[in-house]
Amino acid sequence: MQEIERVIQLLSRLPGLGPRSARRAALLLIRRKESLMQPLAMALAEAAEKIRTCTTCGNLDTADTCSICRDPARDAATLCVVEQVADLWALERTGIFRGRYHVLGGVLSAIDGVGPEDLNIATLLDRVGPEKSVSEVILAMNLTVDGQTTAHYITERLERSGVKVSRLAHGVPVGGELDYLDDGTLATALKARQSVGQH
């Protein structure tokens, strides 16, 4: 039973799965060993081996420079800053945004001890320097206290860059997370983005 307990413990670490849900999932995997458990184990092993983080933007891909960063049809002058990869995927589902992205890897949080050095803010500032081709940075943070604190911090850091800084329009609910919004709301928010500060 030690092997089953290990599976249950690992599954219970996943978001949305408590001990009881993890136990049910583990039993289902064991009952469907050939059709579900073994293919899942192989897929997880392959993903662990091949998937890496893009050193340019922070997206996940099988290549170091992700397909979005490599795509010459994407607008390199417009950079959309998001908290997590899930937010990038949510915006991509809309099919509206044709620029490039920058994934911070989280938000500033005094309570959790997350400072600017813990996020991909330095690499963002490097991408937006005066000699770079970026003319607009869209801040697509979640409308949480930490998300808005992070957006304010980045706006201040970009003040002297001369780049236009905008944010997603209202319509994204306060306290809402991008990954849970419908595509129509996200598309409208992107189209109606507004400037932040005097740029």
mmCIF file of C-alpha atoms in Angstrom:
data_model
loop_
_atom_site.group_PDB
_atom_site.id
_atom_site.type_symbol
_atom_site.label_atom_id
_atom_site.label_comp_id
_atom_site.label_asym_id
_atom_site.label_seq_id
_atom_site.Cartn_x
_atom_site.Cartn_y
_atom_site.Cartn_z
ATOM 1 C CA MET A 1 0.000 0.000 0.000
ATOM 2 C CA GLN A 2 3.039 2.273 0.298
ATOM 3 C CA GLU A 3 3.050 2.853 -3.483
ATOM 4 C CA ILE A 4 -0.644 3.777 -3.495
ATOM 5 C CA GLU A 5 -0.170 6.147 -0.549
ATOM 6 C CA ARG A 6 2.667 7.866 -2.417
ATOM 7 C CA VAL A 7 0.435 8.365 -5.461
ATOM 8 C CA ILE A 8 -2.339 9.763 -3.245
ATOM 9 C CA GLN A 9 0.072 12.124 -1.468
ATOM 10 C CA LEU A 10 1.473 13.424 -4.765
ATOM 11 C CA LEU A 11 -1.984 13.884 -6.294
ATOM 12 C CA SER A 12 -3.177 15.760 -3.187
ATOM 13 C CA ARG A 13 -0.525 18.423 -3.864
ATOM 14 C CA LEU A 14 -2.291 19.398 -7.092
ATOM 15 C CA PRO A 15 -4.538 22.480 -6.914
ATOM 16 C CA GLY A 16 -8.175 21.591 -6.340
ATOM 17 C CA LEU A 17 -7.409 18.078 -5.098
ATOM 18 C CA GLY A 18 -7.722 17.411 -1.380
ATOM 19 C CA PRO A 19 -6.927 14.046 0.243
ATOM 20 C CA ARG A 20 -10.355 12.524 -0.581
ATOM 21 C CA SER A 21 -10.319 13.663 -4.226
ATOM 22 C CA ALA A 22 -6.729 12.459 -4.567
ATOM 23 C CA ARG A 23 -7.727 9.050 -3.178
ATOM 24 C CA ARG A 24 -10.586 8.759 -5.693
ATOM 25 C CA ALA A 25 -8.284 9.808 -8.554
ATOM 26 C CA ALA A 26 -5.623 7.303 -7.473
ATOM 27 C CA LEU A 27 -8.151 4.456 -7.333
ATOM 28 C CA LEU A 28 -9.464 5.386 -10.796
ATOM 29 C CA LEU A 29 -5.909 5.400 -12.192
ATOM 30 C CA ILE A 30 -5.226 1.962 -10.669
ATOM 31 C CA ARG A 31 -8.498 0.522 -11.999
ATOM 32 C CA ARG A 32 -7.653 1.814 -15.474
ATOM 33 C CA LYS A 33 -3.956 1.012 -15.399
ATOM 34 C CA GLU A 34 -3.505 0.182 -19.103
ATOM 35 C CA SER A 35 -5.846 2.810 -20.575
ATOM 36 C CA LEU A 36 -5.125 5.707 -18.202
ATOM 37 C CA MET A 37 -2.335 5.269 -15.647
ATOM 38 C CA GLN A 38 0.433 4.025 -17.939
ATOM 39 C CA PRO A 39 -0.239 6.546 -20.754
ATOM 40 C CA LEU A 40 -0.404 9.326 -18.140
ATOM 41 C CA ALA A 41 2.888 8.215 -16.582
ATOM 42 C CA MET A 42 4.529 8.168 -20.032
ATOM 43 C CA ALA A 43 3.118 11.604 -20.920
ATOM 44 C CA LEU A 44 4.324 13.073 -17.607
ATOM 45 C CA ALA A 45 7.811 11.585 -18.053
ATOM 46 C CA GLU A 46 8.035 12.929 -21.614
ATOM 47 C CA ALA A 47 6.808 16.368 -20.535
ATOM 48 C CA ALA A 48 9.312 16.457 -17.656
ATOM 49 C CA GLU A 49 12.107 15.640 -20.102
ATOM 50 C CA LYS A 50 11.160 17.928 -23.012
ATOM 51 C CA ILE A 51 9.273 20.976 -21.688
ATOM 52 C CA ARG A 52 11.404 23.959 -20.704
ATOM 53 C CA THR A 53 10.926 27.604 -19.818
ATOM 54 C CA CYS A 54 11.582 30.157 -22.566
ATOM 55 C CA THR A 55 14.549 32.301 -21.469
ATOM 56 C CA THR A 56 13.130 35.292 -23.376
ATOM 57 C CA CYS A 57 9.526 35.482 -22.122
ATOM 58 C CA GLY A 58 8.991 32.738 -19.515
ATOM 59 C CA ASN A 59 6.468 30.707 -21.556
ATOM 60 C CA LEU A 60 6.615 26.904 -21.627
ATOM 61 C CA ASP A 61 7.666 25.098 -24.810
ATOM 62 C CA THR A 62 9.815 22.231 -26.031
ATOM 63 C CA ALA A 63 12.366 24.753 -27.390
ATOM 64 C CA ASP A 64 14.295 27.277 -25.298
ATOM 65 C CA THR A 65 12.973 30.178 -27.371
ATOM 66 C CA CYS A 66 9.223 29.482 -27.504
ATOM 67 C CA SER A 67 7.096 29.442 -30.663
ATOM 68 C CA ILE A 68 5.532 32.832 -29.838
ATOM 69 C CA CYS A 69 8.924 34.546 -29.472
ATOM 70 C CA ARG A 70 10.146 32.877 -32.695
ATOM 71 C CA ASP A 71 7.056 33.810 -34.733
ATOM 72 C CA PRO A 72 8.022 36.630 -37.150
ATOM 73 C CA ALA A 73 4.321 37.447 -37.669
ATOM 74 C CA ARG A 74 3.996 38.544 -34.013
ATOM 75 C CA ASP A 75 4.297 42.272 -33.268
ATOM 76 C CA ALA A 76 7.619 42.648 -31.404
ATOM 77 C CA ALA A 77 6.761 46.272 -30.516
ATOM 78 C CA THR A 78 3.860 45.262 -28.214
ATOM 79 C CA LEU A 79 4.635 43.326 -25.063
ATOM 80 C CA CYS A 80 1.907 41.903 -22.797
ATOM 81 C CA VAL A 81 3.035 41.295 -19.205
ATOM 82 C CA VAL A 82 1.234 38.516 -17.325
ATOM 83 C CA GLU A 83 1.629 36.908 -13.915
ATOM 84 C CA GLN A 84 1.707 33.229 -14.919
ATOM 85 C CA VAL A 85 1.844 31.015 -18.024
ATOM 86 C CA ALA A 86 -1.849 30.146 -17.482
ATOM 87 C CA ASP A 87 -2.665 33.849 -18.024
ATOM 88 C CA LEU A 88 -0.684 33.857 -21.276
ATOM 89 C CA TRP A 89 -2.632 30.813 -22.460
ATOM 90 C CA ALA A 90 -5.924 32.468 -21.485
ATOM 91 C CA LEU A 91 -5.096 35.548 -23.599
ATOM 92 C CA GLU A 92 -3.943 33.383 -26.506
ATOM 93 C CA ARG A 93 -7.314 31.594 -26.515
ATOM 94 C CA THR A 94 -8.981 34.876 -27.506
ATOM 95 C CA GLY A 95 -7.006 35.011 -30.769
ATOM 96 C CA ILE A 96 -6.979 38.836 -30.458
ATOM 97 C CA PHE A 97 -3.483 39.675 -29.235
ATOM 98 C CA ARG A 98 -0.744 39.361 -31.872
ATOM 99 C CA GLY A 99 2.159 40.807 -29.901
ATOM 100 C CA ARG A 100 4.596 39.053 -27.602
ATOM 101 C CA TYR A 101 4.501 38.217 -23.906
ATOM 102 C CA HIS A 102 6.494 38.444 -20.709
ATOM 103 C CA VAL A 103 5.671 36.089 -17.814
ATOM 104 C CA LEU A 104 6.599 37.485 -14.388
ATOM 105 C CA GLY A 105 6.272 34.174 -12.552
ATOM 106 C CA GLY A 106 4.055 35.634 -9.820
ATOM 107 C CA VAL A 107 3.274 38.954 -8.131
ATOM 108 C CA LEU A 108 4.836 41.140 -5.476
ATOM 109 C CA SER A 109 3.574 40.108 -2.054
ATOM 110 C CA ALA A 110 4.875 41.435 1.264
ATOM 111 C CA ILE A 111 2.917 38.763 3.169
ATOM 112 C CA ASP A 112 4.490 35.913 1.169
ATOM 113 C CA GLY A 113 7.914 37.591 1.087
ATOM 114 C CA VAL A 114 7.946 37.969 -2.712
ATOM 115 C CA GLY A 115 10.002 40.969 -3.819
ATOM 116 C CA PRO A 116 11.025 42.307 -7.264
ATOM 117 C CA GLU A 117 14.153 40.121 -7.265
ATOM 118 C CA ASP A 118 11.949 37.002 -7.017
ATOM 119 C CA LEU A 119 10.090 37.814 -10.250
ATOM 120 C CA ASN A 120 11.149 38.236 -13.892
ATOM 121 C CA ILE A 121 11.046 42.033 -13.589
ATOM 122 C CA ALA A 122 14.749 42.641 -14.349
ATOM 123 C CA THR A 123 14.450 40.670 -17.607
ATOM 124 C CA LEU A 124 11.328 42.686 -18.484
ATOM 125 C CA LEU A 125 13.208 45.961 -17.990
ATOM 126 C CA ASP A 126 16.024 44.605 -20.199
ATOM 127 C CA ARG A 127 13.520 43.866 -22.979
ATOM 128 C CA VAL A 128 12.059 47.382 -22.845
ATOM 129 C CA GLY A 129 15.263 49.459 -22.714
ATOM 130 C CA PRO A 130 15.646 52.615 -24.880
ATOM 131 C CA GLU A 131 17.526 50.747 -27.624
ATOM 132 C CA LYS A 132 14.861 48.020 -27.861
ATOM 133 C CA SER A 133 11.981 47.940 -30.348
ATOM 134 C CA VAL A 134 9.166 47.704 -27.761
ATOM 135 C CA SER A 135 6.820 50.715 -27.974
ATOM 136 C CA GLU A 136 3.957 49.513 -25.747
ATOM 137 C CA VAL A 137 3.772 47.399 -22.603
ATOM 138 C CA ILE A 138 0.325 46.049 -21.686
ATOM 139 C CA LEU A 139 0.016 45.172 -17.998
ATOM 140 C CA ALA A 140 -2.374 42.221 -17.810
ATOM 141 C CA MET A 141 -2.202 41.569 -14.086
ATOM 142 C CA ASN A 142 -5.035 39.961 -12.163
ATOM 143 C CA LEU A 143 -7.248 42.534 -10.402
ATOM 144 C CA THR A 144 -6.098 41.519 -6.941
ATOM 145 C CA VAL A 145 -4.297 43.746 -4.450
ATOM 146 C CA ASP A 146 -0.970 42.041 -5.196
ATOM 147 C CA GLY A 147 -1.608 42.129 -8.953
ATOM 148 C CA GLN A 148 -2.310 45.860 -8.906
ATOM 149 C CA THR A 149 0.679 46.523 -6.613
ATOM 150 C CA THR A 150 2.875 44.705 -9.119
ATOM 151 C CA ALA A 151 1.386 46.683 -12.038
ATOM 152 C CA HIS A 152 2.026 49.962 -10.180
ATOM 153 C CA TYR A 153 5.630 48.965 -9.428
ATOM 154 C CA ILE A 154 6.308 48.061 -13.078
ATOM 155 C CA THR A 155 4.684 51.310 -14.265
ATOM 156 C CA GLU A 156 7.030 53.286 -12.016
ATOM 157 C CA ARG A 157 10.065 51.341 -13.235
ATOM 158 C CA LEU A 158 9.119 51.967 -16.894
ATOM 159 C CA GLU A 159 8.431 55.699 -16.413
ATOM 160 C CA ARG A 160 11.753 56.836 -17.897
ATOM 161 C CA SER A 161 11.793 54.323 -20.748
ATOM 162 C CA GLY A 162 9.515 56.424 -22.964
ATOM 163 C CA VAL A 163 7.413 53.349 -23.722
ATOM 164 C CA LYS A 164 3.604 53.540 -23.631
ATOM 165 C CA VAL A 165 2.235 51.604 -20.653
ATOM 166 C CA SER A 166 -1.370 50.405 -20.785
ATOM 167 C CA ARG A 167 -3.513 48.030 -18.768
ATOM 168 C CA LEU A 168 -6.478 45.809 -19.469
ATOM 169 C CA ALA A 169 -9.763 47.709 -19.492
ATOM 170 C CA HIS A 170 -12.365 47.351 -16.763
ATOM 171 C CA GLY A 171 -14.684 44.465 -17.330
ATOM 172 C CA VAL A 172 -12.265 42.009 -15.810
ATOM 173 C CA PRO A 173 -13.929 41.528 -12.409
ATOM 174 C CA VAL A 174 -12.152 42.718 -9.281
ATOM 175 C CA GLY A 175 -10.539 39.729 -7.625
ATOM 176 C CA GLY A 176 -10.891 37.789 -10.889
ATOM 177 C CA GLU A 177 -8.128 35.651 -12.390
ATOM 178 C CA LEU A 178 -7.506 35.670 -16.139
ATOM 179 C CA ASP A 179 -7.433 31.900 -16.465
ATOM 180 C CA TYR A 180 -11.076 31.648 -15.270
ATOM 181 C CA LEU A 181 -12.561 34.369 -17.527
ATOM 182 C CA ASP A 182 -14.483 33.685 -20.721
ATOM 183 C CA ASP A 183 -12.834 34.485 -24.056
ATOM 184 C CA GLY A 184 -15.264 37.312 -24.877
ATOM 185 C CA THR A 185 -14.474 39.211 -21.668
ATOM 186 C CA LEU A 186 -10.747 38.829 -22.261
ATOM 187 C CA ALA A 187 -11.031 39.937 -25.899
ATOM 188 C CA THR A 188 -13.044 43.050 -24.928
ATOM 189 C CA ALA A 189 -10.594 43.900 -22.158
ATOM 190 C CA LEU A 190 -7.640 43.660 -24.551
ATOM 191 C CA LYS A 191 -9.308 45.827 -27.202
ATOM 192 C CA ALA A 192 -10.298 48.515 -24.665
ATOM 193 C CA ARG A 193 -6.945 48.723 -22.866
ATOM 194 C CA GLN A 194 -6.008 52.132 -21.437
ATOM 195 C CA SER A 195 -2.766 54.051 -20.912
ATOM 196 C CA VAL A 196 -1.244 54.196 -17.453
ATOM 197 C CA GLY A 197 0.597 57.380 -16.429
ATOM 198 C CA GLN A 198 1.791 60.207 -18.679
ATOM 199 C CA HIS A 199 3.280 58.471 -21.737
#
